[in-house]
Amino acid sequence: MVVLWALALALAAGLAAANPPNIVLIFADDLGYGDLGSYGHPSSTTPYLDQLAKGGLRFTDFYVPVSLCTPSRAALLTGRLPVRMGLYPGVLEPGSRGGLPLEEVTLAEVLAARGYLTGMAGKWHLGVGPEGAFLPPHQGFHRFLGIPYSHDQGPCQNTTCFPPTTPCDGICDQGRVPVPLLANLSVEAQPPWLPGLEAHYVAFARHLMADAQRQGHPFFLYYASHHTHYPQFSGQSFARRSGRGPFGDSLMELDAAVGALITALGDLGLLGETLVIFTADNGPETMRMSHGGCSGLLRCGKGTTFEGGVREPAVAFWPGHITPGVTHELASSLDLLPTLAALAGAPLPNVTLDGVDLSPLLLGTGKSPRQTLFFYPAYPDEIRGVFAVRSGKYKAHFFTQGSAHSDTTADPACHAASPLTAHEPPLLFDLSQDPGENYNLLGCAAQVTPEALQAVKQLELLKAQFDAAMTFSPSQMARGEDPALQVCCRPGCSPWPSCCHCPEPQP
């Protein structure tokens, strides 16, 4: 299967697209920088993703601005830092009154205006709201099949994660409705049969591709898989097959889904006309230990501004247009909206964007225009501003704070017990030599070089200028929660919330 798939990629490399490309944006969940075989993991079973990396442009320095689900997804879809739209602190809950403001312009809206058929499969996590006001059908997506938030944001103690009867690990969030699967704005199942969910999403994606081709439109597929977020799950073909436990089985199913999407494109003759981008929302949740993923040689993980939290695996694949290789240029999920708009010939929204156009880098006509990256913590405030700044090869941490998501690692700086700490002077690292952030260049005065002093002065200036120019929008999370906003397949039922139970039939 993998060999045939590789042959299809080689044939597609000779094709050219005269029209705006189809776009498949695959977004993994809680996937670490070191989790894929192409990024160095010795035992991950990821042949399709590894082949994608071999046939595409693999990024070594690709980032997200916040290492948490909701803000990272908002940045991806708008090209704007989450504080600009009020998506802080933390994440949205099933009953949150807030969400991604409707005045924000999403990538789906940009592409829909250009004539794209737009669809989303998977995890949304940008709000539900009254009557589903914040859901994808109101944010530029013509079609949606997915769960409106993380699949652990509801009880899972009686839920099967691996067939035939292996229950999910843990109990997840209690006192809430079972997690719903939505088809556009309607409840399709509550809860869904998790072992069949990824296959359901792949079928949805195939239909979107085929319908767009039949209608003569380009398509945009945002495929936001739940893999590899806790609690891990998979179908029968992957359960206990990876050799890496539940996390590996989940990752193996994600890999196979990527292979299925590429195969579907090949079957439709669309490989040479489709740009595929793969990345993830934030680093691994190491508090889950072997169930939580791996950041490789990078420090810490989810919830922190260390490299393991914000640096992500990323691949751009477009046969005949993107030359296979590896790039060390700086890039961010913020850059995808302006990049994809440029490739689609779509105008940019009339708002302040924090992303830049990477199309010259992708097409081999130039370098990345990005020189600087700013990182906010999961719980930001205007007084402290950004916690860390990277410019070129140097990164400075002005504040650090551990996170429960990064507990259990050997490094105590990652843990929730590590308090919010101001650093004066900041911690300074040369990421070209020390991607693991082990050696603070300002830690020993006798060894501080003039180059390091110059670098820290520049980073301090960049932070001061950036913070002074940034205005936080009012927090959407601060609007609070209303239990009545939780999606229920049986509105008004009792006893609530357990009565919201319309399970998907099991095969």
Coordinates of C-alpha atoms in Angstrom, one line a residue:
M1 CA 0.0 0.0 0.0
V2 CA 2.8 2.4 1.0
V3 CA 4.7 1.5 -2.2
L4 CA 1.7 2.1 -4.5
W5 CA 1.1 5.4 -2.7
A6 CA 4.7 6.5 -3.3
L7 CA 4.3 5.7 -7.0
A8 CA 1.2 7.9 -7.2
L9 CA 3.2 10.7 -5.6
A10 CA 5.9 10.4 -8.2
L11 CA 3.5 10.4 -11.1
A12 CA 1.7 13.5 -9.7
A13 CA 5.0 15.4 -9.5
G14 CA 4.9 15.8 -13.3
L15 CA 1.5 17.5 -13.2
A16 CA 0.8 21.3 -12.9
A17 CA -2.1 23.2 -11.6
A18 CA -3.3 26.2 -13.7
N19 CA -6.1 27.0 -11.3
P20 CA -6.1 27.9 -7.6
P21 CA -5.0 24.8 -5.7
N22 CA -7.2 22.6 -3.7
I23 CA -6.1 22.8 -0.1
V24 CA -6.0 20.1 2.6
L25 CA -5.0 21.4 6.0
I26 CA -4.4 18.6 8.5
F27 CA -4.1 19.6 12.1
A28 CA -3.1 17.0 14.7
D29 CA -3.9 17.4 18.4
D30 CA -1.3 17.4 21.2
L31 CA 1.4 15.9 18.8
G32 CA 5.0 16.4 19.9
Y33 CA 7.9 17.5 17.8
G34 CA 9.5 14.1 18.3
D35 CA 6.5 11.9 17.7
L36 CA 6.9 11.2 14.0
G37 CA 9.4 8.9 12.4
S38 CA 10.4 11.7 10.0
Y39 CA 11.3 13.8 13.1
G40 CA 13.4 11.1 14.7
H41 CA 11.1 8.9 16.8
P42 CA 12.6 5.4 16.7
S43 CA 9.4 3.4 17.2
S44 CA 6.5 5.4 15.8
T45 CA 4.6 3.7 12.9
T46 CA 4.0 6.6 10.6
P47 CA 4.8 5.5 7.1
Y48 CA 2.4 7.8 5.3
L49 CA 3.4 10.9 7.2
D50 CA 7.1 10.0 6.7
Q51 CA 6.4 9.6 2.9
L52 CA 4.6 12.9 2.9
A53 CA 7.7 14.5 4.5
K54 CA 10.0 12.8 2.0
G55 CA 8.0 14.1 -0.9
G56 CA 7.3 17.6 0.5
L57 CA 9.0 20.4 2.3
R58 CA 9.6 19.5 5.9
F59 CA 10.0 22.4 8.4
T60 CA 12.4 22.2 11.3
D61 CA 11.4 25.6 12.8
F62 CA 7.6 25.8 12.6
Y63 CA 5.8 27.3 15.5
V64 CA 2.4 28.0 17.1
P65 CA 2.0 31.3 19.1
V66 CA 0.3 29.6 22.1
S67 CA 0.7 26.0 23.2
L68 CA -2.9 25.3 24.0
C69 CA -5.9 24.1 21.9
T70 CA -8.3 27.0 21.6
P71 CA -5.9 29.9 21.1
S72 CA -3.7 27.8 18.7
R73 CA -6.7 27.0 16.5
A74 CA -7.9 30.6 16.5
A75 CA -4.4 31.7 15.3
L76 CA -4.4 29.0 12.6
L77 CA -7.7 30.0 11.1
T78 CA -7.4 33.8 11.3
G79 CA -3.7 34.6 11.0
R80 CA -4.0 36.7 14.1
L81 CA -2.7 36.4 17.7
P82 CA -5.4 35.1 20.0
V83 CA -5.2 38.0 22.4
R84 CA -6.4 40.3 19.5
M85 CA -9.7 38.4 19.4
G86 CA -10.2 37.7 23.2
L87 CA -9.4 34.0 23.1
Y88 CA -7.6 33.8 26.4
P89 CA -7.0 32.7 29.1
G90 CA -7.1 28.9 28.8
V91 CA -9.6 27.2 26.6
L92 CA -13.3 27.4 25.8
E93 CA -15.6 25.0 27.7
P94 CA -18.7 23.2 26.4
G95 CA -21.0 25.8 28.1
S96 CA -18.9 28.9 27.4
R97 CA -20.8 32.0 26.4
G98 CA -17.9 33.2 24.3
G99 CA -16.3 31.9 21.1
L100 CA -14.4 33.0 18.0
P101 CA -16.0 36.4 17.3
L102 CA -18.1 36.4 14.2
E103 CA -16.4 39.6 13.0
E104 CA -13.1 37.7 12.7
V105 CA -12.4 36.6 9.2
T106 CA -11.4 32.9 8.9
L107 CA -9.4 31.2 6.3
A108 CA -12.6 29.3 5.3
E109 CA -14.3 32.7 4.7
V110 CA -11.4 34.0 2.6
L111 CA -11.4 30.9 0.4
A112 CA -15.2 30.6 0.2
A113 CA -15.3 34.1 -1.3
R114 CA -12.8 32.9 -3.9
G115 CA -15.2 30.1 -4.9
Y116 CA -13.9 27.2 -2.8
L117 CA -16.2 24.5 -1.4
T118 CA -15.1 24.5 2.2
G119 CA -15.5 21.7 4.7
M120 CA -14.2 20.8 8.2
A121 CA -13.9 17.4 9.8
G122 CA -12.9 17.0 13.5
K123 CA -12.3 19.1 16.5
W124 CA -13.5 22.7 16.5
H125 CA -12.9 24.1 20.0
L126 CA -13.6 27.7 19.1
G127 CA -17.0 27.9 20.8
V128 CA -20.6 26.8 20.4
G129 CA -22.7 29.7 21.7
P130 CA -26.5 30.3 21.6
E131 CA -28.1 28.2 18.8
G132 CA -24.6 27.2 17.7
A133 CA -23.7 30.8 16.8
F134 CA -19.9 30.2 16.9
L135 CA -19.8 26.8 15.1
P136 CA -18.1 26.2 11.7
P137 CA -21.2 26.7 9.5
H138 CA -21.3 30.3 10.8
Q139 CA -17.5 30.7 10.3
G140 CA -17.2 30.1 6.5
F141 CA -17.5 26.3 6.3
H142 CA -20.1 25.0 4.0
R143 CA -19.9 21.6 5.6
F144 CA -19.0 20.4 9.1
L145 CA -18.7 17.0 10.7
G146 CA -17.1 17.0 14.1
I147 CA -17.0 17.5 17.8
P148 CA -17.3 21.1 19.0
Y149 CA -14.5 20.8 21.6
S150 CA -12.0 18.3 23.0
H151 CA -13.4 14.8 23.3
D152 CA -12.3 14.6 26.9
Q153 CA -14.6 17.5 27.8
G154 CA -17.4 15.2 28.8
P155 CA -17.7 11.9 30.8
C156 CA -15.9 8.9 29.2
Q157 CA -15.7 6.3 32.0
N158 CA -18.3 4.2 30.1
T159 CA -17.0 4.8 26.7
T160 CA -15.1 2.4 24.4
C161 CA -11.9 3.8 23.0
F162 CA -10.4 0.6 21.5
P163 CA -12.6 -2.2 20.1
P164 CA -14.1 -4.5 21.0
T165 CA -14.5 -3.3 24.6
T166 CA -11.4 -1.6 25.9
P167 CA -12.6 1.5 27.8
C168 CA -11.1 4.9 27.6
D169 CA -8.3 5.7 30.0
G170 CA -9.6 7.8 32.9
I171 CA -13.0 9.4 33.5
C172 CA -12.5 12.8 31.6
D173 CA -14.7 15.7 32.6
Q174 CA -17.7 15.0 34.8
G175 CA -21.0 16.9 35.3
R176 CA -21.3 17.7 31.6
V177 CA -23.2 16.3 28.7
P178 CA -21.7 13.4 26.7
V179 CA -19.6 14.6 23.9
P180 CA -21.7 15.3 20.8
L181 CA -20.9 14.6 17.1
L182 CA -22.4 17.3 15.0
A183 CA -23.3 17.2 11.3
N184 CA -23.4 21.0 10.5
L185 CA -25.7 22.2 13.3
S186 CA -27.5 18.9 14.1
V187 CA -26.5 16.2 16.6
E188 CA -25.6 13.1 14.7
A189 CA -24.7 11.1 17.9
Q190 CA -24.1 11.7 21.5
P191 CA -21.6 10.3 22.3
P192 CA -20.2 9.0 19.0
W193 CA -18.6 5.6 18.6
L194 CA -15.0 6.7 19.0
P195 CA -13.4 3.6 17.3
G196 CA -15.2 4.5 14.1
L197 CA -14.8 8.3 14.2
E198 CA -11.7 8.7 12.1
A199 CA -13.1 6.5 9.3
H200 CA -16.2 8.7 9.4
Y201 CA -14.1 11.8 9.0
V202 CA -12.2 10.3 6.1
A203 CA -15.5 9.4 4.3
F204 CA -16.7 12.9 4.8
A205 CA -13.4 14.2 3.3
R206 CA -13.7 12.0 0.3
H207 CA -17.3 13.2 -0.4
L208 CA -16.2 16.8 -0.2
M209 CA -13.4 16.3 -2.7
A210 CA -15.6 14.4 -5.1
D211 CA -18.4 16.9 -4.9
A212 CA -16.1 19.8 -5.4
Q213 CA -14.6 18.2 -8.5
R214 CA -18.1 17.4 -9.9
Q215 CA -19.2 21.0 -9.3
G216 CA -16.0 22.4 -10.9
H217 CA -14.9 24.2 -7.7
P218 CA -11.6 24.0 -5.8
F219 CA -12.0 22.8 -2.2
F220 CA -10.6 23.6 1.2
L221 CA -10.6 20.7 3.7
Y222 CA -9.7 21.5 7.3
Y223 CA -9.1 18.1 8.8
A224 CA -8.6 18.6 12.5
S225 CA -8.1 15.1 13.9
H226 CA -8.6 14.3 17.6
H227 CA -5.5 12.2 17.4
T228 CA -3.3 12.1 19.5
H229 CA -5.2 13.9 22.4
Y230 CA -6.1 12.1 25.6
P231 CA -7.9 9.7 25.9
Q232 CA -6.5 8.0 22.9
F233 CA -8.7 5.8 20.7
S234 CA -8.5 4.0 17.4
G235 CA -10.4 1.5 15.1
Q236 CA -9.9 -2.2 15.1
S237 CA -7.1 -2.1 12.5
F238 CA -4.8 -0.2 14.8
A239 CA -5.7 -1.3 18.3
R240 CA -2.7 -2.9 20.0
R241 CA -0.8 -2.9 16.6
S242 CA 1.7 0.0 17.0
G243 CA 4.0 -1.4 19.6
R244 CA 3.8 2.0 21.3
G245 CA 0.7 1.5 23.4
P246 CA -2.6 3.5 23.1
F247 CA -0.7 6.7 22.0
G248 CA 1.0 4.8 19.2
D249 CA -2.2 3.2 18.1
S250 CA -3.9 6.6 17.9
L251 CA -1.0 8.0 16.0
M252 CA -1.0 5.0 13.7
E253 CA -4.7 5.7 12.8
L254 CA -3.9 9.4 12.2
D255 CA -1.1 8.3 9.8
A256 CA -3.4 5.9 8.0
A257 CA -6.0 8.7 7.7
V258 CA -3.4 10.9 6.0
G259 CA -2.6 8.1 3.7
A260 CA -6.3 7.6 2.9
L261 CA -6.7 11.3 2.1
I262 CA -3.7 11.3 -0.3
T263 CA -5.1 8.1 -1.9
A264 CA -8.5 9.8 -2.4
L265 CA -6.8 12.7 -4.1
G266 CA -4.9 10.3 -6.4
D267 CA -8.1 8.4 -7.2
L268 CA -9.7 11.7 -8.3
G269 CA -6.6 12.7 -10.3
L270 CA -6.1 15.7 -8.0
L271 CA -2.7 15.2 -6.5
G272 CA -0.9 17.7 -8.7
E273 CA -3.7 20.2 -8.1
T274 CA -3.8 20.0 -4.3
L275 CA -1.6 21.5 -1.6
V276 CA -1.5 19.4 1.6
I277 CA -0.2 20.9 4.8
F278 CA 0.3 18.9 8.0
T279 CA 1.0 20.3 11.4
A280 CA -0.3 20.3 15.0
D281 CA -1.8 22.6 17.6
N282 CA 0.7 22.4 20.4
G283 CA 3.3 20.1 22.0
P284 CA 2.7 16.9 23.8
E285 CA 0.8 16.5 27.1
T286 CA 3.7 14.9 29.0
M287 CA 1.6 14.7 32.2
R288 CA 0.1 11.6 30.6
M289 CA 3.6 10.0 30.4
S290 CA 3.6 7.3 27.7
H291 CA 0.1 8.3 26.8
G292 CA 1.1 11.9 26.2
G293 CA 3.6 12.1 23.3
C294 CA 7.2 13.1 22.9
S295 CA 8.8 16.5 22.3
G296 CA 12.1 14.9 21.2
L297 CA 15.1 16.9 22.1
L298 CA 13.0 20.0 22.9
R299 CA 12.3 21.2 26.4
C300 CA 8.9 20.7 28.1
G301 CA 5.6 20.5 26.2
K302 CA 2.0 21.6 26.2
G303 CA 1.1 24.7 28.2
T304 CA 4.6 26.2 28.2
T305 CA 6.5 28.7 26.1
F306 CA 9.6 26.4 25.9
E307 CA 10.3 24.9 22.5
G308 CA 8.6 21.6 23.3
G309 CA 5.3 23.5 23.7
V310 CA 5.4 25.8 20.7
R311 CA 7.6 24.1 18.0
E312 CA 5.7 21.7 15.9
P313 CA 6.3 19.2 13.1
A314 CA 5.1 20.6 9.8
V315 CA 5.1 19.5 6.2
A316 CA 3.9 21.2 3.0
F317 CA 3.3 18.8 0.0
W318 CA 2.3 19.8 -3.5
P319 CA 3.7 17.6 -6.3
G320 CA 5.2 19.5 -9.2
H321 CA 5.2 22.8 -7.2
I322 CA 7.0 22.3 -3.9
T323 CA 10.5 20.8 -4.2
P324 CA 11.0 18.1 -1.7
G325 CA 13.5 18.9 1.0
V326 CA 14.1 20.4 4.5
T327 CA 13.9 24.0 5.5
H328 CA 15.3 25.7 8.6
E329 CA 13.5 29.0 7.8
L330 CA 11.2 30.4 10.5
A331 CA 7.5 29.8 10.0
S332 CA 4.3 29.9 12.1
S333 CA 0.7 28.7 11.9
L334 CA -0.1 32.4 11.8
D335 CA 1.4 32.4 8.3
L336 CA -1.0 29.9 6.7
L337 CA -3.9 32.3 6.1
P338 CA -1.8 34.9 4.1
T339 CA 0.1 32.1 2.4
L340 CA -2.9 30.2 1.3
A341 CA -4.8 33.4 0.3
A342 CA -1.8 34.3 -1.9
L343 CA -1.8 30.9 -3.6
A344 CA -5.5 31.0 -4.1
G345 CA -5.4 34.5 -5.5
A346 CA -7.8 35.7 -2.7
P347 CA -7.6 39.2 -1.1
L348 CA -6.6 39.4 2.5
P349 CA -9.1 40.6 5.1
N350 CA -8.9 44.2 6.1
V351 CA -7.6 43.6 9.6
T352 CA -4.2 43.5 11.3
L353 CA -2.6 40.2 10.5
D354 CA 0.3 38.6 12.4
G355 CA 1.1 36.2 9.7
V356 CA 3.3 36.6 6.6
D357 CA 3.1 35.1 3.1
L358 CA 5.3 32.0 2.9
S359 CA 4.5 31.2 -0.8
P360 CA 7.9 32.2 -2.1
L361 CA 9.5 29.7 0.4
L362 CA 7.1 27.0 -0.6
L363 CA 7.5 27.5 -4.3
G364 CA 11.3 27.9 -4.2
T365 CA 11.4 31.5 -5.4
G366 CA 12.5 33.1 -2.1
K367 CA 13.0 32.9 1.6
S368 CA 10.6 33.2 4.5
P369 CA 10.0 36.9 5.3
R370 CA 9.5 35.9 8.9
Q371 CA 12.4 36.9 11.2
T372 CA 10.6 37.1 14.6
L373 CA 8.2 35.1 16.7
F374 CA 6.4 36.2 19.8
F375 CA 5.0 33.6 22.3
Y376 CA 2.2 34.2 24.8
P377 CA 1.5 31.9 27.8
A378 CA -1.8 30.0 28.2
Y379 CA -2.9 32.7 30.7
P380 CA -1.6 36.0 29.3
D381 CA -2.0 39.6 30.6
E382 CA -1.2 43.0 29.2
I383 CA 1.2 43.9 32.0
R384 CA 3.7 41.1 31.3
G385 CA 3.0 40.8 27.6
V386 CA 4.7 38.2 25.6
F387 CA 6.7 35.7 27.7
A388 CA 9.3 34.8 25.0
V389 CA 10.7 36.2 21.7
R390 CA 12.6 34.5 19.0
S391 CA 14.6 36.5 16.4
G392 CA 16.8 34.6 14.0
K393 CA 18.6 31.9 16.0
Y394 CA 18.2 33.6 19.4
K395 CA 15.3 33.1 21.8
A396 CA 14.8 35.1 25.0
H397 CA 12.5 34.1 27.9
F398 CA 11.4 37.1 29.9
F399 CA 9.0 35.1 31.9
T400 CA 8.6 31.3 32.4
Q401 CA 6.0 29.3 34.1
G402 CA 5.4 25.5 34.3
S403 CA 2.2 23.8 33.4
A404 CA 0.3 20.7 34.6
H405 CA 0.2 19.6 31.0
S406 CA 3.9 19.3 31.1
D407 CA 4.2 17.5 34.4
T408 CA 6.2 14.2 34.9
T409 CA 9.1 15.2 32.8
A410 CA 12.6 15.2 34.3
D411 CA 12.9 19.0 34.1
P412 CA 11.2 20.7 37.0
A413 CA 10.9 23.9 35.1
C414 CA 8.2 22.3 33.0
H415 CA 6.0 21.3 36.0
A416 CA 2.9 23.1 37.4
A417 CA 4.9 23.5 40.6
S418 CA 7.3 25.8 38.7
P419 CA 5.9 29.3 39.5
L420 CA 5.6 32.3 37.3
T421 CA 9.1 33.7 37.2
A422 CA 10.4 37.0 35.8
H423 CA 14.0 36.8 34.4
E424 CA 16.2 39.9 34.5
P425 CA 18.2 39.5 32.4
P426 CA 16.1 37.1 30.3
L427 CA 17.2 33.6 29.7
L428 CA 18.9 33.6 26.3
F429 CA 19.4 30.6 24.0
D430 CA 21.0 30.0 20.7
L431 CA 18.6 27.6 19.1
S432 CA 20.8 26.8 16.2
Q433 CA 23.3 25.2 18.6
D434 CA 21.0 24.4 21.6
P435 CA 17.4 23.7 20.4
G436 CA 16.8 22.0 23.8
E437 CA 17.3 25.3 25.6
N438 CA 19.8 23.8 28.0
Y439 CA 22.5 26.5 28.1
N440 CA 21.6 30.0 29.1
L441 CA 24.1 32.3 27.3
L442 CA 23.7 34.9 30.1
G443 CA 24.0 32.4 32.9
C444 CA 27.6 33.1 33.6
A445 CA 28.9 36.7 33.4
A446 CA 32.4 35.7 32.8
Q447 CA 31.4 33.8 29.6
V448 CA 28.9 36.3 28.1
T449 CA 30.0 37.3 24.6
P450 CA 29.4 40.6 22.9
E451 CA 27.2 38.8 20.3
A452 CA 25.0 37.5 23.1
L453 CA 24.7 41.0 24.7
Q454 CA 23.8 42.5 21.3
A455 CA 21.2 39.7 20.8
V456 CA 19.5 40.3 24.1
K457 CA 19.4 44.0 23.6
Q458 CA 17.6 43.5 20.3
L459 CA 15.2 41.0 21.8
E460 CA 14.4 43.3 24.7
L461 CA 13.7 46.1 22.2
L462 CA 11.5 43.8 20.1
K463 CA 9.4 42.8 23.1
A464 CA 9.0 46.4 24.3
Q465 CA 7.9 47.6 20.9
F466 CA 5.5 44.7 20.4
D467 CA 3.9 44.9 23.8
A468 CA 3.5 48.6 23.5
A469 CA 1.6 48.2 20.2
M470 CA -0.6 45.3 21.2
T471 CA -4.1 45.8 22.4
F472 CA -5.9 42.9 24.1
S473 CA -9.6 42.4 23.1
P474 CA -11.9 41.6 26.0
S475 CA -11.6 38.0 27.0
Q476 CA -14.2 35.6 25.5
M477 CA -13.5 33.2 28.4
A478 CA -14.4 35.9 30.9
R479 CA -18.0 35.9 29.6
G480 CA -18.4 32.8 31.7
E481 CA -20.4 29.7 31.2
D482 CA -24.1 28.8 30.9
P483 CA -24.8 25.1 31.3
A484 CA -27.9 25.5 29.0
L485 CA -25.5 26.2 26.1
Q486 CA -24.1 22.7 26.2
V487 CA -25.3 20.7 23.1
C488 CA -28.0 18.2 23.9
C489 CA -29.6 15.7 21.5
R490 CA -32.8 15.7 23.7
P491 CA -33.4 19.4 24.7
G492 CA -35.2 19.8 28.0
C493 CA -34.7 16.2 29.1
S494 CA -34.2 15.0 32.6
P495 CA -32.1 14.1 34.5
W496 CA -29.7 16.5 33.0
P497 CA -26.9 16.2 31.8
S498 CA -26.9 12.3 31.6
C499 CA -30.2 12.3 29.7
C500 CA -28.4 13.8 26.7
H501 CA -27.7 10.4 25.4
C502 CA -28.3 9.4 21.8
P503 CA -25.4 7.0 21.2
E504 CA -24.2 6.0 17.8
P505 CA -24.9 2.4 16.9
Q506 CA -21.9 0.2 17.3
P507 CA -20.9 -2.1 14.4

